[in-house]
CSV table of C-alpha atoms and ligand atoms in Angstrom, one decimal:
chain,number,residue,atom,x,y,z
A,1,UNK,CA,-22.5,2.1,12.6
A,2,UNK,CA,-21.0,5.0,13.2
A,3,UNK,CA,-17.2,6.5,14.2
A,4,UNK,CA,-17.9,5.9,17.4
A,5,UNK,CA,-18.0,1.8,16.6
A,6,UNK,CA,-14.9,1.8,15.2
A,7,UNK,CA,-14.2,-0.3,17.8
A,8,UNK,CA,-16.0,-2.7,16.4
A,9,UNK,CA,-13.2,-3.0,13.4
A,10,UNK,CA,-11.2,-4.6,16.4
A,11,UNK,CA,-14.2,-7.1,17.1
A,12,UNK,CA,-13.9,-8.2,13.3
A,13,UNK,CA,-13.6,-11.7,12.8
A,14,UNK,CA,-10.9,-11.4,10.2
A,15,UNK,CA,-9.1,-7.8,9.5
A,16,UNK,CA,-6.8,-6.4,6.7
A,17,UNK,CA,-4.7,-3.7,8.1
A,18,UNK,CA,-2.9,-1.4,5.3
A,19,UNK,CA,0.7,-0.1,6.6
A,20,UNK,CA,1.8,2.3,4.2
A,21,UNK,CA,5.3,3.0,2.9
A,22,UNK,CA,5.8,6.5,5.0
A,23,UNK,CA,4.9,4.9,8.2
A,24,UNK,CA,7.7,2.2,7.7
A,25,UNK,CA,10.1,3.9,6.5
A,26,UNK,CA,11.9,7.6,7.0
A,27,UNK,CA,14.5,8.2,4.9
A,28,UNK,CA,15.1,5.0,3.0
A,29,UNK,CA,15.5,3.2,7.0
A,30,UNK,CA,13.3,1.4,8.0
A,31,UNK,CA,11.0,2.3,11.3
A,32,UNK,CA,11.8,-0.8,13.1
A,33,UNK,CA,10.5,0.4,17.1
A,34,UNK,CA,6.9,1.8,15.1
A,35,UNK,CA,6.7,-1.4,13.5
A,36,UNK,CA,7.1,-3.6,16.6
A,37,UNK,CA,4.6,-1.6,18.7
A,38,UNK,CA,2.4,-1.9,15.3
A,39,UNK,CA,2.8,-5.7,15.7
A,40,UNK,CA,2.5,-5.6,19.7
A,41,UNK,CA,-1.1,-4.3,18.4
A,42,UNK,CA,-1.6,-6.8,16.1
A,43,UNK,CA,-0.9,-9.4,18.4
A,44,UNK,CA,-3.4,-8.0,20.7
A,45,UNK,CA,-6.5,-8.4,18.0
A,46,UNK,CA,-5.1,-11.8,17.3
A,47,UNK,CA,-5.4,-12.6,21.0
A,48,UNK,CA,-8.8,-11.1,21.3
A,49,UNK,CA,-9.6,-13.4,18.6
A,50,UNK,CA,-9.3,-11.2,15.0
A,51,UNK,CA,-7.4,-13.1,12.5
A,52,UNK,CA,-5.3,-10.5,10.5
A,53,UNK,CA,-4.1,-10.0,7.6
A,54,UNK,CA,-1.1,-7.1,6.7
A,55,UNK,CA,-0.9,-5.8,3.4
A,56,UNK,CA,2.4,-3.5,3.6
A,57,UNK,CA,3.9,-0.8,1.1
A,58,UNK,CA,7.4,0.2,1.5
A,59,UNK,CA,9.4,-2.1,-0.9
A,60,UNK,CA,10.1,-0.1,-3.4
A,61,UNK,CA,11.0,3.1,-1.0
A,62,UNK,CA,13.5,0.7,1.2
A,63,UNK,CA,15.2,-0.6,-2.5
A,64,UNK,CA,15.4,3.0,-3.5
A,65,UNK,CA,17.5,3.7,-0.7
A,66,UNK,CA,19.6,0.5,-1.3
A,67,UNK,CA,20.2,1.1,-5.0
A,68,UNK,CA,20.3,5.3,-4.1
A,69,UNK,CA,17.8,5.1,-6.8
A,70,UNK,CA,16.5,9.2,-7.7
A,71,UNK,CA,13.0,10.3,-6.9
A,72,UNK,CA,12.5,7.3,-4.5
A,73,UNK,CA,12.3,5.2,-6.8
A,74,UNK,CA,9.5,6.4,-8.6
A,75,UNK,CA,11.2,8.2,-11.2
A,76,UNK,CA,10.2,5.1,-13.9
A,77,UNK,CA,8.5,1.5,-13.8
A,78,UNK,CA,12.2,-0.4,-14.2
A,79,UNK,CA,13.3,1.9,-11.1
A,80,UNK,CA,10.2,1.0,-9.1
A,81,UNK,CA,10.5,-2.6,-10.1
A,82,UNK,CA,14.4,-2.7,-9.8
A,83,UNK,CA,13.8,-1.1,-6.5
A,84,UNK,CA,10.8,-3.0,-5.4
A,85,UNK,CA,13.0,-6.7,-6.0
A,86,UNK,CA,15.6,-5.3,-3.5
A,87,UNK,CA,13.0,-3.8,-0.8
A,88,UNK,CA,11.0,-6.7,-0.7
A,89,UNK,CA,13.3,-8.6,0.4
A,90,UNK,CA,14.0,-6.2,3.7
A,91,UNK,CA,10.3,-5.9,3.6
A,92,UNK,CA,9.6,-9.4,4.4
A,93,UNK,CA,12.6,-9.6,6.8
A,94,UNK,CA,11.4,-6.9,9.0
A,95,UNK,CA,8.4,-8.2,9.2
A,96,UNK,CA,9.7,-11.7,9.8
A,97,UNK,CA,11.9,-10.2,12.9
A,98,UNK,CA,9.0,-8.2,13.9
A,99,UNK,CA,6.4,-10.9,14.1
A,100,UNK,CA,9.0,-13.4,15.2
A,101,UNK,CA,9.2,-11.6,18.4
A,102,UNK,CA,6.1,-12.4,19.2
A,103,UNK,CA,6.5,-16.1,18.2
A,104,UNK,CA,4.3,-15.7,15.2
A,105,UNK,CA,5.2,-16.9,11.8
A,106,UNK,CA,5.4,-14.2,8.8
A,107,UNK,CA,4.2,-15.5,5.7
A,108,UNK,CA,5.1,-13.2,2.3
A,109,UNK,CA,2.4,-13.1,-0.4
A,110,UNK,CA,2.9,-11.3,-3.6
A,111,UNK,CA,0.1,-11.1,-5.4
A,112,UNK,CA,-0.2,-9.0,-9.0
A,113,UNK,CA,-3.7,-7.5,-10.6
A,114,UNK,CA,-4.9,-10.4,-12.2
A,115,UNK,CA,-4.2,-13.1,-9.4
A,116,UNK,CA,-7.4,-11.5,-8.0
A,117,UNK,CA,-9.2,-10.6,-10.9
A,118,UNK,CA,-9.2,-13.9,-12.8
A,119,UNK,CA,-11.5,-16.6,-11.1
A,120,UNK,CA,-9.1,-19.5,-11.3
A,121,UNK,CA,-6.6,-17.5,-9.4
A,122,UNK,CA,-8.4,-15.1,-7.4
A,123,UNK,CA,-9.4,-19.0,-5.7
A,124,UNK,CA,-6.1,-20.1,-5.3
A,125,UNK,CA,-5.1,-16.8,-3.5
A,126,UNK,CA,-8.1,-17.0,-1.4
A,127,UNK,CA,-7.2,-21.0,-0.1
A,128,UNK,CA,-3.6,-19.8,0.5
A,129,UNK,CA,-4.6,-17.1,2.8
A,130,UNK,CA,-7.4,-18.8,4.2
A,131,UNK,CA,-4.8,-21.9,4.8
A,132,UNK,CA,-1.9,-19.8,6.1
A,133,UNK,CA,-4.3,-18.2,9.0
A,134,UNK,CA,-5.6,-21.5,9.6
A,135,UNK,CA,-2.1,-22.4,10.2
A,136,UNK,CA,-1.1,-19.5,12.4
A,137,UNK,CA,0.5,-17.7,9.9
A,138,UNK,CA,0.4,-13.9,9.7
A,139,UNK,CA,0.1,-13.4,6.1
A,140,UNK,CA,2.0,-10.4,4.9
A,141,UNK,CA,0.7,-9.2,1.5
A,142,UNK,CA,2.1,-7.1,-0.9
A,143,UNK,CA,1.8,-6.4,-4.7
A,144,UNK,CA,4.7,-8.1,-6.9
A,145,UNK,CA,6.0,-5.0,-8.3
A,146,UNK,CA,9.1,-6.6,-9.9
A,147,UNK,CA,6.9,-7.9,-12.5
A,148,UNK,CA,3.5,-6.2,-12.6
A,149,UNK,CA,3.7,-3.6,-16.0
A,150,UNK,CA,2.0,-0.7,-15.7
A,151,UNK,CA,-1.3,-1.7,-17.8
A,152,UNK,CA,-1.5,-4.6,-15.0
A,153,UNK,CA,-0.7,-3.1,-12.1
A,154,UNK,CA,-2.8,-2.2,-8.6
A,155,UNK,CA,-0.4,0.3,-8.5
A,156,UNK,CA,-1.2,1.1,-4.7
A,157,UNK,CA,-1.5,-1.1,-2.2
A,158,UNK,CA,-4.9,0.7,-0.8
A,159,UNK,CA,-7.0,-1.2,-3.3
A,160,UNK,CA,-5.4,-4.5,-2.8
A,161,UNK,CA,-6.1,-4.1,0.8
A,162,UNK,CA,-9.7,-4.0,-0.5
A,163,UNK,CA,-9.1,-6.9,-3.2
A,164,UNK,CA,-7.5,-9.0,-0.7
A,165,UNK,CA,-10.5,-8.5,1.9
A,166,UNK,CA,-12.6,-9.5,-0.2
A,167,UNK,CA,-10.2,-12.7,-1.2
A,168,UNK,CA,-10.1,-13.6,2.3
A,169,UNK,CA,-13.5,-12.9,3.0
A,170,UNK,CA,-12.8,-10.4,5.8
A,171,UNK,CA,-15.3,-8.4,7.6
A,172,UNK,CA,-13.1,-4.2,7.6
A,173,UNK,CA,-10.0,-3.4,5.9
A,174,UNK,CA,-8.1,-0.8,8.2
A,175,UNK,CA,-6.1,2.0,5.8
A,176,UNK,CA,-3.2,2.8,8.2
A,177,UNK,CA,-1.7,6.3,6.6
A,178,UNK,CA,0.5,9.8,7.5
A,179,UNK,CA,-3.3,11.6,7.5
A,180,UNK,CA,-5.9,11.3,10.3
A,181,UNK,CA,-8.8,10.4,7.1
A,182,UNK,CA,-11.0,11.9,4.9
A,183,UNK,CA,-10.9,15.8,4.7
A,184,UNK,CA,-14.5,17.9,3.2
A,185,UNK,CA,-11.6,19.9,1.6
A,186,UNK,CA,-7.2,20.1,1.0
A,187,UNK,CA,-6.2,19.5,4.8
A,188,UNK,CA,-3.6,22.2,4.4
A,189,UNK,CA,-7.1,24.4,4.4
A,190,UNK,CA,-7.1,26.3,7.8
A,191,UNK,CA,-10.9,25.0,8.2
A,192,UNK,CA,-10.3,21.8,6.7
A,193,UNK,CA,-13.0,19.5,8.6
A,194,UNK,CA,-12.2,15.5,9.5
A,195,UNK,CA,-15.2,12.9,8.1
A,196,UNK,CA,-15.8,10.5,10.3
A,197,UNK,CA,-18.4,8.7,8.5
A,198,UNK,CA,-19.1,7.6,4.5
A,199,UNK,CA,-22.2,6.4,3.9
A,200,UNK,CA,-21.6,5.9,0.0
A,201,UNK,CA,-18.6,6.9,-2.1
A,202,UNK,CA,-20.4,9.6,-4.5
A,203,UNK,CA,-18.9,12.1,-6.7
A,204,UNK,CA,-19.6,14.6,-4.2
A,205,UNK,CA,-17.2,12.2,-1.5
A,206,UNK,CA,-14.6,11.4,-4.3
A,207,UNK,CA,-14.1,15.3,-5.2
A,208,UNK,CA,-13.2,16.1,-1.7
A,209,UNK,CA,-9.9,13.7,-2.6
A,210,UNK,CA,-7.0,15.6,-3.8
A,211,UNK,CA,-4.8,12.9,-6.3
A,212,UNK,CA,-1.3,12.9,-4.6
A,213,UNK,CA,0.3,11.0,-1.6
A,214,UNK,CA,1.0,13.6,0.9
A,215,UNK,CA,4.5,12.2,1.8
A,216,UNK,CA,5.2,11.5,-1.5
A,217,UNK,CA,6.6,7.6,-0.6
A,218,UNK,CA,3.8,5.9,-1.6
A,219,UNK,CA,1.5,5.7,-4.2
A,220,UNK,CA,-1.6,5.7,-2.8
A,221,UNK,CA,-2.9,9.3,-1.7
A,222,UNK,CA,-7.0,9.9,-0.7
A,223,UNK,CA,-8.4,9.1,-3.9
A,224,UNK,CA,-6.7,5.7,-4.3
A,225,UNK,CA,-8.3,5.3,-0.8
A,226,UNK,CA,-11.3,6.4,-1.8
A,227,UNK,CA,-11.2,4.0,-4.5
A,228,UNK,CA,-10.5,1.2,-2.1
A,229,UNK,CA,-13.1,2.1,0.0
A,230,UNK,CA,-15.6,1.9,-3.1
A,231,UNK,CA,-14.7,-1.6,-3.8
A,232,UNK,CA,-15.0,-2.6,0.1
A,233,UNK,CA,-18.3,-0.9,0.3
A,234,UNK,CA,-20.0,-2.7,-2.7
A,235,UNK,CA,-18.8,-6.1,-1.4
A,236,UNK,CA,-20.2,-5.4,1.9
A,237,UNK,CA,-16.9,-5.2,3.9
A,238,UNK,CA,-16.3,-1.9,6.4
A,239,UNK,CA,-13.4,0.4,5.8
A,240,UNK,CA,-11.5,2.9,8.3
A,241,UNK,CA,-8.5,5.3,7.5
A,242,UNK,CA,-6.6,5.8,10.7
A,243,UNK,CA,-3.3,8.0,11.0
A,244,UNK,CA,-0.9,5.5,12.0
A,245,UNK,CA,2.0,7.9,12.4
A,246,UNK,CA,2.1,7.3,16.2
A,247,UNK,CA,3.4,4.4,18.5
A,248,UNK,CA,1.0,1.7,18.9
A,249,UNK,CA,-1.4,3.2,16.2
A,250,UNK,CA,-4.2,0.8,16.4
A,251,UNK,CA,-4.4,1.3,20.1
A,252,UNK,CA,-4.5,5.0,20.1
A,253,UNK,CA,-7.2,4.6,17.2
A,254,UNK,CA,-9.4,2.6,19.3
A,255,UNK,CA,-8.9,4.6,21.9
A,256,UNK,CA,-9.5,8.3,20.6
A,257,UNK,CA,-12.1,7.2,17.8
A,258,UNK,CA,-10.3,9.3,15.6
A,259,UNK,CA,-10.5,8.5,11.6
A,260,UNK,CA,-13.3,8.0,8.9
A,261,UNK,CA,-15.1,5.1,8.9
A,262,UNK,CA,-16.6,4.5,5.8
A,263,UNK,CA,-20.2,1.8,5.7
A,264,UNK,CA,-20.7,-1.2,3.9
A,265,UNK,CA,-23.5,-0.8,1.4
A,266,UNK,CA,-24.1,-4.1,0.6
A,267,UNK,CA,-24.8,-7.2,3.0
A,268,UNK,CA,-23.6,-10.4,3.3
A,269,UNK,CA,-20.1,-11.5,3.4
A,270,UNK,CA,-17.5,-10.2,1.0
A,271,UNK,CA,-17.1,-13.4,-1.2
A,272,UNK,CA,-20.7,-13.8,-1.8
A,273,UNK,CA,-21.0,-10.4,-2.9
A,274,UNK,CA,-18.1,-11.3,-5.4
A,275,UNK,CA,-20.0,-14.5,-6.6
A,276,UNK,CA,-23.6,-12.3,-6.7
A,277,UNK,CA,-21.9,-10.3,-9.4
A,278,UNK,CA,-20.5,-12.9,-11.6
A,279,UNK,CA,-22.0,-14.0,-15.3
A,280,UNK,CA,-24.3,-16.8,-16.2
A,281,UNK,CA,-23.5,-20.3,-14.9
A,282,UNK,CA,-21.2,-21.8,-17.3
A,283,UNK,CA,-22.8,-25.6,-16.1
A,284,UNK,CA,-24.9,-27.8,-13.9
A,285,UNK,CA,-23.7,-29.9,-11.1
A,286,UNK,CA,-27.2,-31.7,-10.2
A,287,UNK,CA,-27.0,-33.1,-6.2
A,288,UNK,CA,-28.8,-36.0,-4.8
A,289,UNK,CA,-31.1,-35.6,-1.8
A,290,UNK,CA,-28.8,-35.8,0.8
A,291,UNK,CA,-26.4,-33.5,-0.8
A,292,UNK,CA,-29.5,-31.0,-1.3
A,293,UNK,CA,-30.3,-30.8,2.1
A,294,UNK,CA,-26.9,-30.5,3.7
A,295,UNK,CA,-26.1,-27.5,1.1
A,296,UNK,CA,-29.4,-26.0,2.9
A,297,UNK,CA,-28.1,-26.1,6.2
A,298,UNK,CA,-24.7,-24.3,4.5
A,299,UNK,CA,-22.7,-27.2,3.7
A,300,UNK,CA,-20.1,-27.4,1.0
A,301,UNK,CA,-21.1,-29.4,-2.5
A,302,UNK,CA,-19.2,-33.2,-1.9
A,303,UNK,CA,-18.4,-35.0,-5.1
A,304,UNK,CA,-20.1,-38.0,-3.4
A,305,UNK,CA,-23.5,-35.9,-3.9
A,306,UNK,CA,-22.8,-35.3,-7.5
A,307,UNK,CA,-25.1,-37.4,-9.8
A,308,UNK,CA,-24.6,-35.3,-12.8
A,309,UNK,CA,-22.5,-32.9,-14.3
A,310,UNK,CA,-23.5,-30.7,-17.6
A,311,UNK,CA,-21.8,-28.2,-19.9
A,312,UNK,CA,-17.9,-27.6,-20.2
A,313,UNK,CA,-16.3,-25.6,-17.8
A,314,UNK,CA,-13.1,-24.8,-16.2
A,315,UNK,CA,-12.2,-24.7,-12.3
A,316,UNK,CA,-13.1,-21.3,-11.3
A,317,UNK,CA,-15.9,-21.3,-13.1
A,318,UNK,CA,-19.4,-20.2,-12.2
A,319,UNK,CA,-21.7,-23.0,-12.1
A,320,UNK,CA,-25.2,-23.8,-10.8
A,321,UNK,CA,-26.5,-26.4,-8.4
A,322,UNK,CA,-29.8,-28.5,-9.3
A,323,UNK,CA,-31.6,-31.0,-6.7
A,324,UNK,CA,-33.1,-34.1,-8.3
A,325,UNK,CA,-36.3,-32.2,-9.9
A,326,UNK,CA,-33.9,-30.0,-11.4
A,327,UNK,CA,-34.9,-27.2,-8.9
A,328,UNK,CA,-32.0,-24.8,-8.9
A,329,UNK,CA,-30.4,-25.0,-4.9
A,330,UNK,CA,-27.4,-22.3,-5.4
A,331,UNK,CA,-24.7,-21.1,-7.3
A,332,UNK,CA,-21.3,-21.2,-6.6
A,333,UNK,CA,-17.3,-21.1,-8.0
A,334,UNK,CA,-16.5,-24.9,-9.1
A,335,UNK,CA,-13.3,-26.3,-7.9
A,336,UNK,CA,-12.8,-28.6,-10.8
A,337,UNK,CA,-12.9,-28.7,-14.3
A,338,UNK,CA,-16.0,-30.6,-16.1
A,339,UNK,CA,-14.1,-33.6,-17.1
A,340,UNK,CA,-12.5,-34.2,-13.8
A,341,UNK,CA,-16.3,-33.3,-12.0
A,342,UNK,CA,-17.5,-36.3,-13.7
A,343,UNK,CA,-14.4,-38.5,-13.0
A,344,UNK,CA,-15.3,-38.2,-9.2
A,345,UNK,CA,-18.9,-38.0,-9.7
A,346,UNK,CA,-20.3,-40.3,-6.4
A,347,UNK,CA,-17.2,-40.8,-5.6
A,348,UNK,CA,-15.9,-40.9,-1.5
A,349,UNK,CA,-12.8,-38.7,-0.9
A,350,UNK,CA,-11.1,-41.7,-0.5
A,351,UNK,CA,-11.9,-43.1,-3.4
A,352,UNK,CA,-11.1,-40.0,-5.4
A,353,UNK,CA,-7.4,-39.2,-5.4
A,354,UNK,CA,-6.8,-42.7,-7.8
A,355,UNK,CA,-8.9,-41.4,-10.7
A,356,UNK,CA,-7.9,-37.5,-10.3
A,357,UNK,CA,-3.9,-38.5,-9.9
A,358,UNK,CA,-3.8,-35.8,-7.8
A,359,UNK,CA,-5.3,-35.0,-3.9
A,360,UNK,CA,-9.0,-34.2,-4.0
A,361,UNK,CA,-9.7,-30.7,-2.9
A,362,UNK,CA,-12.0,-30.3,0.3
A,363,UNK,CA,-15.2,-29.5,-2.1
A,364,UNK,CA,-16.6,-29.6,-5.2
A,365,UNK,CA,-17.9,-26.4,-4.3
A,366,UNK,CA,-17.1,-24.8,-1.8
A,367,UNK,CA,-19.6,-23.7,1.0
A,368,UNK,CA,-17.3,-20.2,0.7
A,369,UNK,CA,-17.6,-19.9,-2.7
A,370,UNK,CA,-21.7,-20.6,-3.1
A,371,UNK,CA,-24.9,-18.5,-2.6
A,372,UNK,CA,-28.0,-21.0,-2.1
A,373,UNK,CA,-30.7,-19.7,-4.3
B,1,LIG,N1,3.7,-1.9,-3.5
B,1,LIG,C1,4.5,-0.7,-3.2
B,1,LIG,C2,5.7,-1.0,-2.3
B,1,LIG,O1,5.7,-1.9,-1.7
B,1,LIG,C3,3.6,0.3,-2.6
B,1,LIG,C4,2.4,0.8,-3.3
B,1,LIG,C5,1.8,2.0,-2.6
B,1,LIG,O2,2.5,2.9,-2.4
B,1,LIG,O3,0.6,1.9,-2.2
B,1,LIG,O4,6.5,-0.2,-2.3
């Protein structure tokens, strides 16, 4: 892969695009025409059959403006939340109007730090996004600032993009910002030259980042993307930075192969590469035949397949799969606790809501969730 298949961003099957705050608003007002020939864009990938997902900056700067908060509302973490509370709201509505245009439904999602770093919730957040695109949804992501503290805080939206990629199991992450992409030195420099390719984010990559956000607005700056782009790369996803200071930014993108592009370095889909990394299995869920052999042709784990359960853990868990023998098939992110695993054990989904008190989720585990051994 190289710049030149950027392109092939726009042939992903699911896409995060990252709008930052000084591409949506100028001033404390909002850019309402940029944003609806950014969503005429959108549309466009949609029709061609990517499923995307926005994660957009620009609450706090549009509640700074509202509140005439100093220093954008950056000047402390009760401005920026105060300010973010406000924004968000104008946020969600521009993106509502903007969307709406087009007949497609905006759906807000604010998501703090630990939503996607805890397992329980990082699966929650994962079916909800999963759900809304099923639905038609456009989920618009951002990071709930009102009540994130500083210690538990993203703090930039760049590596959320990346977080939420790899919660939604998406394929590139495109990092729309006021620069064209990574610089081999300050851009200000007269011979400043443009990356258009990362093969691995090493010291050497990261020290050509300077720390600050060039407009100032936002938070994020080249070495928050740089971060970003270190997360993506380890869970296998492709990441591009793209200026997106220009009308219908995407296009021109695609277009003029202009921006850095930086490679996966791992393989296999985002999630799996989040499960690979996880601790020992915290149980056993032991399948009969049938069960053994759908899960080899990729199916999900079905309670009616379950003909034991051992050890004591908690939905969101890690736990591993055993066929009859006790040969270990896979390991995967359990969508019930212990007790409840061997409530349904064998049963049908019909048969399963009665003893849960609650409707059965689709899977034990998860075919999305799993890596077959
Ligand atoms: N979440 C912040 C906002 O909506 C933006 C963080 C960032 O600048 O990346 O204003």
């Amino acid at each position: 892969m190289t710049i030149a298949a950027l392109p092939d961003l726009a042939n992903a099957r699911r896409l995060v695009v990252k709008v930052g705050s000084a591409l949506l608003v100028e001033r404390g007002v909002p850019r309402a025409d940029w944003l609806g020939l950014l969503v005429a864009d959108l549309v466009r990938l949609r029709e061609s059959g990517t499923e995307v997902i926005v994660v957009s900056s620009g609450a706090i700067a549009l509640g700074a403006a509202k509140l005439a908060m100093a220093k954008g509302g950056r000047g402390s973490l009760a401005d920026a939340q105060a300010s973010a509370s406000v924004g968000q709201v104008e946020l969600a509505r521009l993106w509502s109007a903007a969307l709406g245009a087009h007949g497609i439904t905006a759906a807000q999602m604010l998501v703090t730090l630990g939503d996607l770093e805890d397992r329980r919730r990082y699966l929650n957040a994962s079916a909800t996004l999963a759900r809304l695109l099923e639905a038609g949804a456009m989920p618009v992501v951002n990071e709930n600032d009102s009540v994130a503290t500083e210690e538990i805080r993203f703090g930039d939206n760049d590596r959320l993009a990346a977080r939420v990629a790899q919660a939604a199991d998406a394929e590139a992450v495109l990092l729309l910002s006021d620069v064209d992409g990574l610089y081999d030195r300050d851009p200000r420099e007269a011979d400043a030259q443009l990356i258009d390719r990362v093969e691995g984010v090493t010291p050497r990559i990261m020290a050509m980042a300077t720390g600050a956000s060039s407009s100032g607005l936002g938070s994020g700056g080249m070495q928050a993307k740089l971060q970003a782009a270190r997360i993506a790369e380890r869970a296998g996803i492709a990441l591009a930075i793209a200026n997106g200071a220009y009308d219908g930014p995407i296009a021109r993108m695609l277009r003029e192969n202009r921006g850095t592009l930086f490679v996966p370095q791992a393989g296999g889909s985002a999630r799996k590469a989040w499960l690979s990394g996880r601790l020992a299995p915290a149980g056993v869920l032991t399948v009969d035949e049938g069960c053994g052999a759908a899960l080899a042709k990729g199916a999900s784990v079905l309670a009616a397949g379950l003909t034991d359960v051992a050890g004591t853990f908690h939905r969101g868990d890690l736990v591993a799969i055993h066929g009859t023998k006790g040969e270990r098939l896979g390991q995967g992110l359990v969508e019930y606790d212990a007790a409840e695993c061997r409530a349904i054990l064998g049963l049908r989904e019909g048969e399963q809501a009665e003893r849960l008190g609650y409707a059965p989720r689709a899977a034990v585990v998860h075919r999305d969730h799993m890596v077959r051994a």
